[in-house]
Amino acid sequence: FVLKKWLKSMKIYADKRMLVMLLLGFTSGLPFLLVSSTLSLWLKDLGISLAAIGLFSLLKAPYSFKWLLSPIIDQYSLPFFSKLGRRRGWAVFLQILLIISLIYTALTNPTISPMMFVVFVFMVALFSASQDIVLDAYRIEKFNSKEQGAGVAVFVLGYRFGLLFSGAGALFLASIMSWSYVYLIMAGGVVIGLVTILLSSEPKNNRASKPYTLRATIVNAVIKPFSDFMKRDKWLLILLFIFFYRMSDAYVAPMAYPFFDDIGFTKIQIASIIKIYGVIATILGTLVGGVVVNRIGLPR
């Protein structure tokens, strides 16, 4: 009887919305390593110093400031994409810009035009971080509270596949072709998400957009959420926990690939062992977590 209930909870993964989440998760995860670990190895191959590579990690700043971008993306619709709906309109717009930015990054030589390269990499990070905001909102509005765990699990599964493609996949490709061609292929990977969102429907419970004044936007989308958060018990402790939990990944991860390369691992070895097995373990844990949340609820 208990087993039957657990099997019933697993049926959520057969929902057709899960395929959409898988593909959108892939597009969300793909660009991240292209402005961090994978980029670091490209720069090292060009003979750029480790100090300079470390500075390149600052270009990921848009990921840390998504909370500043969220009010604009959440409150407003794009005029030229209004027929697609608020969420899908923003997603298509940002994915097009992301593809263009990756193409220009691929076609720019960082040793010849370093400043232009920095600009294009920053644009990739900016449009990728903004895309994450839209796709997170789209995912949340597509599922009810009980389905959220499974929806997140499949989205993260796709996200990990995206990381695998731009991490291990990019390293495999870089061993047989130039980095410019690798980044052009990565730009093609974003097309998967673009096609997916165009073929998908706008969330039904997505409220209609209305014209907000700047003051109303700041109050409704920034001040009220933060004031509500700060009314909760131990909010500062929660904030500090999140900060220190993420800090190690944010600043140490970009130096990992150059370190592995320095101690003698080949690109194939890094791709095969460091990335693939870790991703597989994360995927399995995520899928199990989604079933558990669906079965016993989020608080438990």
PDB file of C-alpha atoms in Angstrom:
ATOM      1  CA  PHE A   1       0.000   0.000   0.000  1.00  0.00           C
ATOM      2  CA  VAL A   2       2.813   2.397   0.929  1.00  0.00           C
ATOM      3  CA  LEU A   3       4.762   1.418  -2.198  1.00  0.00           C
ATOM      4  CA  LYS A   4       1.646   2.101  -4.311  1.00  0.00           C
ATOM      5  CA  LYS A   5       1.450   5.627  -2.908  1.00  0.00           C
ATOM      6  CA  TRP A   6       5.098   6.289  -3.716  1.00  0.00           C
ATOM      7  CA  LEU A   7       4.634   4.976  -7.258  1.00  0.00           C
ATOM      8  CA  LYS A   8       1.626   7.264  -7.652  1.00  0.00           C
ATOM      9  CA  SER A   9       3.796  10.205  -6.573  1.00  0.00           C
ATOM     10  CA  MET A  10       6.284   9.333  -9.298  1.00  0.00           C
ATOM     11  CA  LYS A  11       3.622   9.678 -12.018  1.00  0.00           C
ATOM     12  CA  ILE A  12       4.107  13.448 -11.883  1.00  0.00           C
ATOM     13  CA  TYR A  13       7.220  12.932 -14.008  1.00  0.00           C
ATOM     14  CA  ALA A  14       5.058  11.626 -16.875  1.00  0.00           C
ATOM     15  CA  ASP A  15       3.337  15.028 -17.215  1.00  0.00           C
ATOM     16  CA  LYS A  16       4.123  16.657 -20.590  1.00  0.00           C
ATOM     17  CA  ARG A  17       5.090  19.867 -18.782  1.00  0.00           C
ATOM     18  CA  MET A  18       8.139  18.015 -17.477  1.00  0.00           C
ATOM     19  CA  LEU A  19       9.676  17.812 -20.950  1.00  0.00           C
ATOM     20  CA  VAL A  20       9.300  21.583 -21.255  1.00  0.00           C
ATOM     21  CA  MET A  21      10.997  22.038 -17.863  1.00  0.00           C
ATOM     22  CA  LEU A  22      13.814  19.694 -18.871  1.00  0.00           C
ATOM     23  CA  LEU A  23      14.597  21.643 -22.052  1.00  0.00           C
ATOM     24  CA  LEU A  24      14.243  25.061 -20.413  1.00  0.00           C
ATOM     25  CA  GLY A  25      16.470  23.903 -17.556  1.00  0.00           C
ATOM     26  CA  PHE A  26      19.072  22.870 -20.147  1.00  0.00           C
ATOM     27  CA  THR A  27      19.035  26.354 -21.678  1.00  0.00           C
ATOM     28  CA  SER A  28      19.236  27.938 -18.234  1.00  0.00           C
ATOM     29  CA  GLY A  29      22.262  25.912 -17.148  1.00  0.00           C
ATOM     30  CA  LEU A  30      24.217  25.979 -20.409  1.00  0.00           C
ATOM     31  CA  PRO A  31      25.644  29.549 -20.284  1.00  0.00           C
ATOM     32  CA  PHE A  32      26.878  29.493 -16.673  1.00  0.00           C
ATOM     33  CA  LEU A  33      30.136  27.582 -17.211  1.00  0.00           C
ATOM     34  CA  LEU A  34      30.783  29.528 -20.409  1.00  0.00           C
ATOM     35  CA  VAL A  35      31.478  32.589 -18.241  1.00  0.00           C
ATOM     36  CA  SER A  36      33.264  30.680 -15.471  1.00  0.00           C
ATOM     37  CA  SER A  37      35.161  27.355 -15.480  1.00  0.00           C
ATOM     38  CA  THR A  38      35.076  26.631 -19.224  1.00  0.00           C
ATOM     39  CA  LEU A  39      36.035  30.226 -19.997  1.00  0.00           C
ATOM     40  CA  SER A  40      38.942  29.958 -17.531  1.00  0.00           C
ATOM     41  CA  LEU A  41      40.442  27.012 -19.413  1.00  0.00           C
ATOM     42  CA  TRP A  42      40.082  28.824 -22.761  1.00  0.00           C
ATOM     43  CA  LEU A  43      41.949  31.815 -21.306  1.00  0.00           C
ATOM     44  CA  LYS A  44      44.648  29.580 -19.841  1.00  0.00           C
ATOM     45  CA  ASP A  45      45.165  27.900 -23.209  1.00  0.00           C
ATOM     46  CA  LEU A  46      45.843  31.373 -24.633  1.00  0.00           C
ATOM     47  CA  GLY A  47      48.541  31.978 -22.018  1.00  0.00           C
ATOM     48  CA  ILE A  48      46.593  34.532 -19.979  1.00  0.00           C
ATOM     49  CA  SER A  49      47.824  34.805 -16.372  1.00  0.00           C
ATOM     50  CA  LEU A  50      45.988  33.192 -13.480  1.00  0.00           C
ATOM     51  CA  ALA A  51      45.586  36.617 -11.871  1.00  0.00           C
ATOM     52  CA  ALA A  52      43.760  37.884 -14.965  1.00  0.00           C
ATOM     53  CA  ILE A  53      41.658  34.707 -15.118  1.00  0.00           C
ATOM     54  CA  GLY A  54      40.647  35.315 -11.510  1.00  0.00           C
ATOM     55  CA  LEU A  55      39.521  38.836 -12.410  1.00  0.00           C
ATOM     56  CA  PHE A  56      37.342  37.408 -15.188  1.00  0.00           C
ATOM     57  CA  SER A  57      35.248  35.756 -12.464  1.00  0.00           C
ATOM     58  CA  LEU A  58      33.933  39.245 -11.628  1.00  0.00           C
ATOM     59  CA  LEU A  59      32.079  39.209 -14.949  1.00  0.00           C
ATOM     60  CA  LYS A  60      29.601  36.803 -13.325  1.00  0.00           C
ATOM     61  CA  ALA A  61      28.317  39.687 -11.189  1.00  0.00           C
ATOM     62  CA  PRO A  62      24.871  39.738 -12.909  1.00  0.00           C
ATOM     63  CA  TYR A  63      24.127  36.340 -11.334  1.00  0.00           C
ATOM     64  CA  SER A  64      24.616  37.916  -7.903  1.00  0.00           C
ATOM     65  CA  PHE A  65      22.391  40.884  -8.689  1.00  0.00           C
ATOM     66  CA  LYS A  66      19.381  39.125 -10.164  1.00  0.00           C
ATOM     67  CA  TRP A  67      17.315  40.629  -7.342  1.00  0.00           C
ATOM     68  CA  LEU A  68      17.876  44.053  -8.942  1.00  0.00           C
ATOM     69  CA  LEU A  69      16.793  42.830 -12.366  1.00  0.00           C
ATOM     70  CA  SER A  70      13.769  40.887 -11.131  1.00  0.00           C
ATOM     71  CA  PRO A  71      11.396  43.841 -10.479  1.00  0.00           C
ATOM     72  CA  ILE A  72      11.648  45.082 -14.072  1.00  0.00           C
ATOM     73  CA  ILE A  73      11.258  41.635 -15.626  1.00  0.00           C
ATOM     74  CA  ASP A  74       8.439  40.674 -13.256  1.00  0.00           C
ATOM     75  CA  GLN A  75       6.377  43.849 -13.499  1.00  0.00           C
ATOM     76  CA  TYR A  76       6.552  44.781 -17.168  1.00  0.00           C
ATOM     77  CA  SER A  77       5.767  43.214 -20.543  1.00  0.00           C
ATOM     78  CA  LEU A  78       7.845  43.818 -23.665  1.00  0.00           C
ATOM     79  CA  PRO A  79       5.827  45.776 -26.286  1.00  0.00           C
ATOM     80  CA  PHE A  80       7.144  43.928 -29.349  1.00  0.00           C
ATOM     81  CA  PHE A  81       6.697  40.500 -27.752  1.00  0.00           C
ATOM     82  CA  SER A  82       3.325  41.085 -26.039  1.00  0.00           C
ATOM     83  CA  LYS A  83       1.537  38.490 -28.192  1.00  0.00           C
ATOM     84  CA  LEU A  84       3.692  35.777 -26.632  1.00  0.00           C
ATOM     85  CA  GLY A  85       2.709  36.805 -23.102  1.00  0.00           C
ATOM     86  CA  ARG A  86       4.779  38.378 -20.350  1.00  0.00           C
ATOM     87  CA  ARG A  87       6.905  35.349 -19.426  1.00  0.00           C
ATOM     88  CA  ARG A  88       7.375  33.920 -22.913  1.00  0.00           C
ATOM     89  CA  GLY A  89       7.977  37.370 -24.411  1.00  0.00           C
ATOM     90  CA  TRP A  90      10.845  38.100 -22.020  1.00  0.00           C
ATOM     91  CA  ALA A  91      12.251  34.575 -22.458  1.00  0.00           C
ATOM     92  CA  VAL A  92      12.360  34.807 -26.272  1.00  0.00           C
ATOM     93  CA  PHE A  93      13.835  38.316 -26.172  1.00  0.00           C
ATOM     94  CA  LEU A  94      16.608  37.353 -23.740  1.00  0.00           C
ATOM     95  CA  GLN A  95      17.422  34.073 -25.480  1.00  0.00           C
ATOM     96  CA  ILE A  96      17.897  35.878 -28.804  1.00  0.00           C
ATOM     97  CA  LEU A  97      20.267  38.352 -27.125  1.00  0.00           C
ATOM     98  CA  LEU A  98      22.075  35.475 -25.395  1.00  0.00           C
ATOM     99  CA  ILE A  99      22.658  33.664 -28.697  1.00  0.00           C
ATOM    100  CA  ILE A 100      23.991  36.858 -30.314  1.00  0.00           C
ATOM    101  CA  SER A 101      26.312  37.527 -27.342  1.00  0.00           C
ATOM    102  CA  LEU A 102      27.732  34.002 -27.452  1.00  0.00           C
ATOM    103  CA  ILE A 103      28.369  34.306 -31.195  1.00  0.00           C
ATOM    104  CA  TYR A 104      30.259  37.582 -30.722  1.00  0.00           C
ATOM    105  CA  THR A 105      32.208  36.052 -27.815  1.00  0.00           C
ATOM    106  CA  ALA A 106      33.198  33.143 -30.056  1.00  0.00           C
ATOM    107  CA  LEU A 107      34.333  35.467 -32.842  1.00  0.00           C
ATOM    108  CA  THR A 108      36.413  37.758 -30.588  1.00  0.00           C
ATOM    109  CA  ASN A 109      40.051  36.997 -29.757  1.00  0.00           C
ATOM    110  CA  PRO A 110      40.715  37.920 -26.092  1.00  0.00           C
ATOM    111  CA  THR A 111      44.430  38.465 -26.752  1.00  0.00           C
ATOM    112  CA  ILE A 112      43.792  40.913 -29.621  1.00  0.00           C
ATOM    113  CA  SER A 113      40.619  42.683 -28.400  1.00  0.00           C
ATOM    114  CA  PRO A 114      40.518  42.081 -24.629  1.00  0.00           C
ATOM    115  CA  MET A 115      38.072  44.894 -23.817  1.00  0.00           C
ATOM    116  CA  MET A 116      35.575  43.809 -26.474  1.00  0.00           C
ATOM    117  CA  PHE A 117      35.876  40.247 -25.225  1.00  0.00           C
ATOM    118  CA  VAL A 118      35.152  41.393 -21.662  1.00  0.00           C
ATOM    119  CA  VAL A 119      32.059  43.271 -22.860  1.00  0.00           C
ATOM    120  CA  PHE A 120      30.689  40.262 -24.744  1.00  0.00           C
ATOM    121  CA  VAL A 121      31.332  37.855 -21.849  1.00  0.00           C
ATOM    122  CA  PHE A 122      29.588  40.287 -19.485  1.00  0.00           C
ATOM    123  CA  MET A 123      26.618  40.450 -21.876  1.00  0.00           C
ATOM    124  CA  VAL A 124      26.421  36.639 -21.876  1.00  0.00           C
ATOM    125  CA  ALA A 125      26.328  36.670 -18.059  1.00  0.00           C
ATOM    126  CA  LEU A 126      23.751  39.496 -17.980  1.00  0.00           C
ATOM    127  CA  PHE A 127      21.335  37.901 -20.452  1.00  0.00           C
ATOM    128  CA  SER A 128      21.826  34.453 -18.913  1.00  0.00           C
ATOM    129  CA  ALA A 129      21.064  35.726 -15.393  1.00  0.00           C
ATOM    130  CA  SER A 130      18.018  37.600 -16.687  1.00  0.00           C
ATOM    131  CA  GLN A 131      16.849  34.469 -18.508  1.00  0.00           C
ATOM    132  CA  ASP A 132      17.064  32.545 -15.210  1.00  0.00           C
ATOM    133  CA  ILE A 133      14.656  35.022 -13.602  1.00  0.00           C
ATOM    134  CA  VAL A 134      12.080  34.581 -16.362  1.00  0.00           C
ATOM    135  CA  LEU A 135      12.341  30.786 -16.538  1.00  0.00           C
ATOM    136  CA  ASP A 136      12.075  30.459 -12.749  1.00  0.00           C
ATOM    137  CA  ALA A 137       8.889  32.541 -12.802  1.00  0.00           C
ATOM    138  CA  TYR A 138       7.556  30.548 -15.754  1.00  0.00           C
ATOM    139  CA  ARG A 139       8.224  27.257 -13.936  1.00  0.00           C
ATOM    140  CA  ILE A 140       6.606  28.399 -10.677  1.00  0.00           C
ATOM    141  CA  GLU A 141       3.453  29.577 -12.458  1.00  0.00           C
ATOM    142  CA  LYS A 142       3.163  26.322 -14.414  1.00  0.00           C
ATOM    143  CA  PHE A 143       2.728  24.117 -11.311  1.00  0.00           C
ATOM    144  CA  ASN A 144       0.604  24.114  -8.176  1.00  0.00           C
ATOM    145  CA  SER A 145       2.265  23.981  -4.756  1.00  0.00           C
ATOM    146  CA  LYS A 146       2.237  20.171  -4.558  1.00  0.00           C
ATOM    147  CA  GLU A 147       3.813  19.817  -7.998  1.00  0.00           C
ATOM    148  CA  GLN A 148       6.569  22.365  -7.391  1.00  0.00           C
ATOM    149  CA  GLY A 149       9.065  19.806  -6.054  1.00  0.00           C
ATOM    150  CA  ALA A 150       8.885  17.635  -9.167  1.00  0.00           C
ATOM    151  CA  GLY A 151       8.926  20.693 -11.419  1.00  0.00           C
ATOM    152  CA  VAL A 152      12.099  21.973  -9.748  1.00  0.00           C
ATOM    153  CA  ALA A 153      13.658  18.491  -9.886  1.00  0.00           C
ATOM    154  CA  VAL A 154      13.207  18.162 -13.653  1.00  0.00           C
ATOM    155  CA  PHE A 155      14.276  21.773 -14.240  1.00  0.00           C
ATOM    156  CA  VAL A 156      17.453  21.161 -12.233  1.00  0.00           C
ATOM    157  CA  LEU A 157      17.951  17.912 -14.143  1.00  0.00           C
ATOM    158  CA  GLY A 158      17.881  19.910 -17.379  1.00  0.00           C
ATOM    159  CA  TYR A 159      20.120  22.544 -15.773  1.00  0.00           C
ATOM    160  CA  ARG A 160      22.688  19.853 -14.978  1.00  0.00           C
ATOM    161  CA  PHE A 161      22.532  18.551 -18.534  1.00  0.00           C
ATOM    162  CA  GLY A 162      23.219  22.125 -19.648  1.00  0.00           C
ATOM    163  CA  LEU A 163      26.236  22.285 -17.326  1.00  0.00           C
ATOM    164  CA  LEU A 164      27.390  18.922 -18.650  1.00  0.00           C
ATOM    165  CA  PHE A 165      27.122  20.183 -22.227  1.00  0.00           C
ATOM    166  CA  SER A 166      29.006  23.452 -21.579  1.00  0.00           C
ATOM    167  CA  GLY A 167      31.461  21.783 -19.176  1.00  0.00           C
ATOM    168  CA  ALA A 168      32.446  18.244 -20.130  1.00  0.00           C
ATOM    169  CA  GLY A 169      31.005  18.609 -23.639  1.00  0.00           C
ATOM    170  CA  ALA A 170      32.921  21.830 -24.295  1.00  0.00           C
ATOM    171  CA  LEU A 171      36.176  20.260 -23.065  1.00  0.00           C
ATOM    172  CA  PHE A 172      35.738  17.246 -25.329  1.00  0.00           C
ATOM    173  CA  LEU A 173      35.084  19.566 -28.273  1.00  0.00           C
ATOM    174  CA  ALA A 174      38.042  21.819 -27.367  1.00  0.00           C
ATOM    175  CA  SER A 175      40.360  18.829 -27.648  1.00  0.00           C
ATOM    176  CA  ILE A 176      39.484  18.445 -31.360  1.00  0.00           C
ATOM    177  CA  MET A 177      38.652  22.003 -32.494  1.00  0.00           C
ATOM    178  CA  SER A 178      39.299  25.652 -31.633  1.00  0.00           C
ATOM    179  CA  TRP A 179      37.560  27.352 -28.719  1.00  0.00           C
ATOM    180  CA  SER A 180      35.812  29.734 -31.121  1.00  0.00           C
ATOM    181  CA  TYR A 181      34.012  26.837 -32.791  1.00  0.00           C
ATOM    182  CA  VAL A 182      33.177  25.404 -29.364  1.00  0.00           C
ATOM    183  CA  TYR A 183      31.427  28.626 -28.315  1.00  0.00           C
ATOM    184  CA  LEU A 184      29.544  28.791 -31.616  1.00  0.00           C
ATOM    185  CA  ILE A 185      28.222  25.286 -30.916  1.00  0.00           C
ATOM    186  CA  MET A 186      27.239  26.412 -27.411  1.00  0.00           C
ATOM    187  CA  ALA A 187      25.293  29.320 -28.937  1.00  0.00           C
ATOM    188  CA  GLY A 188      23.420  26.743 -31.009  1.00  0.00           C
ATOM    189  CA  GLY A 189      22.503  24.932 -27.796  1.00  0.00           C
ATOM    190  CA  VAL A 190      20.495  27.948 -26.606  1.00  0.00           C
ATOM    191  CA  VAL A 191      18.265  27.527 -29.672  1.00  0.00           C
ATOM    192  CA  ILE A 192      16.793  24.457 -27.926  1.00  0.00           C
ATOM    193  CA  GLY A 193      15.277  26.674 -25.246  1.00  0.00           C
ATOM    194  CA  LEU A 194      14.143  29.251 -27.795  1.00  0.00           C
ATOM    195  CA  VAL A 195      12.216  26.646 -29.790  1.00  0.00           C
ATOM    196  CA  THR A 196      10.804  25.122 -26.590  1.00  0.00           C
ATOM    197  CA  ILE A 197       9.415  28.396 -25.255  1.00  0.00           C
ATOM    198  CA  LEU A 198       7.931  29.291 -28.660  1.00  0.00           C
ATOM    199  CA  LEU A 199       6.087  25.949 -28.773  1.00  0.00           C
ATOM    200  CA  SER A 200       4.912  26.212 -25.143  1.00  0.00           C
ATOM    201  CA  SER A 201       1.948  28.088 -23.683  1.00  0.00           C
ATOM    202  CA  GLU A 202       1.906  31.051 -21.336  1.00  0.00           C
ATOM    203  CA  PRO A 203       1.002  30.146 -17.718  1.00  0.00           C
ATOM    204  CA  LYS A 204      -2.754  30.456 -17.165  1.00  0.00           C
ATOM    205  CA  ASN A 205      -2.431  32.078 -13.755  1.00  0.00           C
ATOM    206  CA  ASN A 206      -0.065  34.753 -15.033  1.00  0.00           C
ATOM    207  CA  ARG A 207      -1.684  38.064 -14.131  1.00  0.00           C
ATOM    208  CA  ALA A 208      -2.090  40.654 -16.872  1.00  0.00           C
ATOM    209  CA  SER A 209       0.597  43.290 -17.044  1.00  0.00           C
ATOM    210  CA  LYS A 210      -0.365  46.862 -16.237  1.00  0.00           C
ATOM    211  CA  PRO A 211       1.536  50.138 -16.387  1.00  0.00           C
ATOM    212  CA  TYR A 212       3.381  50.743 -13.121  1.00  0.00           C
ATOM    213  CA  THR A 213       5.030  53.973 -12.034  1.00  0.00           C
ATOM    214  CA  LEU A 214       8.679  53.731 -10.995  1.00  0.00           C
ATOM    215  CA  ARG A 215       7.713  54.325  -7.363  1.00  0.00           C
ATOM    216  CA  ALA A 216       5.051  51.588  -7.430  1.00  0.00           C
ATOM    217  CA  THR A 217       7.523  49.160  -8.997  1.00  0.00           C
ATOM    218  CA  ILE A 218      10.111  49.812  -6.291  1.00  0.00           C
ATOM    219  CA  VAL A 219       7.546  49.533  -3.488  1.00  0.00           C
ATOM    220  CA  ASN A 220       5.749  46.397  -4.754  1.00  0.00           C
ATOM    221  CA  ALA A 221       8.694  44.452  -6.144  1.00  0.00           C
ATOM    222  CA  VAL A 222      11.586  45.483  -3.879  1.00  0.00           C
ATOM    223  CA  ILE A 223      10.613  47.137  -0.598  1.00  0.00           C
ATOM    224  CA  LYS A 224       7.602  44.979   0.327  1.00  0.00           C
ATOM    225  CA  PRO A 225       9.271  41.592  -0.303  1.00  0.00           C
ATOM    226  CA  PHE A 226      12.385  42.606   1.643  1.00  0.00           C
ATOM    227  CA  SER A 227      10.405  44.104   4.527  1.00  0.00           C
ATOM    228  CA  ASP A 228       8.310  40.925   4.696  1.00  0.00           C
ATOM    229  CA  PHE A 229      11.479  38.814   4.770  1.00  0.00           C
ATOM    230  CA  MET A 230      13.009  40.904   7.563  1.00  0.00           C
ATOM    231  CA  LYS A 231       9.919  40.405   9.748  1.00  0.00           C
ATOM    232  CA  ARG A 232      10.679  36.682   9.963  1.00  0.00           C
ATOM    233  CA  ASP A 233      12.612  35.098  12.827  1.00  0.00           C
ATOM    234  CA  LYS A 234      16.400  34.863  12.358  1.00  0.00           C
ATOM    235  CA  TRP A 235      16.261  36.464   8.906  1.00  0.00           C
ATOM    236  CA  LEU A 236      19.816  37.791   9.250  1.00  0.00           C
ATOM    237  CA  LEU A 237      21.113  34.318  10.106  1.00  0.00           C
ATOM    238  CA  ILE A 238      19.374  32.906   7.011  1.00  0.00           C
ATOM    239  CA  LEU A 239      20.934  35.631   4.849  1.00  0.00           C
ATOM    240  CA  LEU A 240      24.422  34.970   6.228  1.00  0.00           C
ATOM    241  CA  PHE A 241      24.002  31.220   5.713  1.00  0.00           C
ATOM    242  CA  ILE A 242      23.095  31.716   2.040  1.00  0.00           C
ATOM    243  CA  PHE A 243      25.981  34.165   1.553  1.00  0.00           C
ATOM    244  CA  PHE A 244      28.696  31.910   2.980  1.00  0.00           C
ATOM    245  CA  TYR A 245      27.221  28.766   1.436  1.00  0.00           C
ATOM    246  CA  ARG A 246      27.487  30.253  -2.068  1.00  0.00           C
ATOM    247  CA  MET A 247      30.708  32.241  -1.623  1.00  0.00           C
ATOM    248  CA  SER A 248      33.073  29.279  -2.037  1.00  0.00           C
ATOM    249  CA  ASP A 249      31.494  28.224  -5.342  1.00  0.00           C
ATOM    250  CA  ALA A 250      31.452  31.751  -6.686  1.00  0.00           C
ATOM    251  CA  TYR A 251      35.139  32.501  -6.112  1.00  0.00           C
ATOM    252  CA  VAL A 252      36.934  29.148  -6.061  1.00  0.00           C
ATOM    253  CA  ALA A 253      35.174  27.386  -8.963  1.00  0.00           C
ATOM    254  CA  PRO A 254      36.687  29.563 -11.754  1.00  0.00           C
ATOM    255  CA  MET A 255      40.177  28.467 -10.659  1.00  0.00           C
ATOM    256  CA  ALA A 256      39.361  24.730 -10.582  1.00  0.00           C
ATOM    257  CA  TYR A 257      39.934  23.933 -14.269  1.00  0.00           C
ATOM    258  CA  PRO A 258      43.284  25.758 -14.482  1.00  0.00           C
ATOM    259  CA  PHE A 259      44.361  23.925 -11.296  1.00  0.00           C
ATOM    260  CA  PHE A 260      43.433  20.505 -12.702  1.00  0.00           C
ATOM    261  CA  ASP A 261      45.263  21.397 -15.905  1.00  0.00           C
ATOM    262  CA  ASP A 262      48.377  22.512 -13.997  1.00  0.00           C
ATOM    263  CA  ILE A 263      48.669  19.242 -12.061  1.00  0.00           C
ATOM    264  CA  GLY A 264      48.642  17.213 -15.250  1.00  0.00           C
ATOM    265  CA  PHE A 265      45.069  16.210 -16.093  1.00  0.00           C
ATOM    266  CA  THR A 266      44.063  16.330 -19.749  1.00  0.00           C
ATOM    267  CA  LYS A 267      40.854  17.999 -20.943  1.00  0.00           C
ATOM    268  CA  ILE A 268      39.356  14.558 -21.588  1.00  0.00           C
ATOM    269  CA  GLN A 269      40.136  13.413 -18.032  1.00  0.00           C
ATOM    270  CA  ILE A 270      38.680  16.568 -16.496  1.00  0.00           C
ATOM    271  CA  ALA A 271      35.537  16.219 -18.603  1.00  0.00           C
ATOM    272  CA  SER A 272      35.109  12.484 -17.940  1.00  0.00           C
ATOM    273  CA  ILE A 273      35.773  12.285 -14.224  1.00  0.00           C
ATOM    274  CA  ILE A 274      35.420  15.686 -12.580  1.00  0.00           C
ATOM    275  CA  LYS A 275      32.231  16.692 -14.361  1.00  0.00           C
ATOM    276  CA  ILE A 276      30.283  13.616 -15.453  1.00  0.00           C
ATOM    277  CA  TYR A 277      30.213  11.621 -12.208  1.00  0.00           C
ATOM    278  CA  GLY A 278      29.424  14.650 -10.075  1.00  0.00           C
ATOM    279  CA  VAL A 279      26.568  15.625 -12.365  1.00  0.00           C
ATOM    280  CA  ILE A 280      25.148  12.082 -12.357  1.00  0.00           C
ATOM    281  CA  ALA A 281      25.119  12.030  -8.547  1.00  0.00           C
ATOM    282  CA  THR A 282      23.374  15.414  -8.428  1.00  0.00           C
ATOM    283  CA  ILE A 283      20.770  14.363 -10.991  1.00  0.00           C
ATOM    284  CA  LEU A 284      19.854  11.202  -9.063  1.00  0.00           C
ATOM    285  CA  GLY A 285      19.578  13.111  -5.795  1.00  0.00           C
ATOM    286  CA  THR A 286      17.411  15.784  -7.412  1.00  0.00           C
ATOM    287  CA  LEU A 287      14.954  13.282  -8.904  1.00  0.00           C
ATOM    288  CA  VAL A 288      14.591  11.453  -5.597  1.00  0.00           C
ATOM    289  CA  GLY A 289      14.065  14.796  -3.858  1.00  0.00           C
ATOM    290  CA  GLY A 290      11.278  15.708  -6.273  1.00  0.00           C
ATOM    291  CA  VAL A 291       9.390  12.476  -5.499  1.00  0.00           C
ATOM    292  CA  VAL A 292       9.830  12.947  -1.740  1.00  0.00           C
ATOM    293  CA  VAL A 293       8.477  16.516  -1.858  1.00  0.00           C
ATOM    294  CA  ASN A 294       5.512  15.378  -3.955  1.00  0.00           C
ATOM    295  CA  ARG A 295       4.802  12.519  -1.524  1.00  0.00           C
ATOM    296  CA  ILE A 296       5.263  14.081   1.933  1.00  0.00           C
ATOM    297  CA  GLY A 297       5.240  17.838   1.216  1.00  0.00           C
ATOM    298  CA  LEU A 298       7.899  20.535   1.426  1.00  0.00           C
ATOM    299  CA  PRO A 299       7.931  21.261   5.208  1.00  0.00           C
ATOM    300  CA  ARG A 300       8.535  17.611   6.179  1.00  0.00           C
TER     301      ARG A 300
END
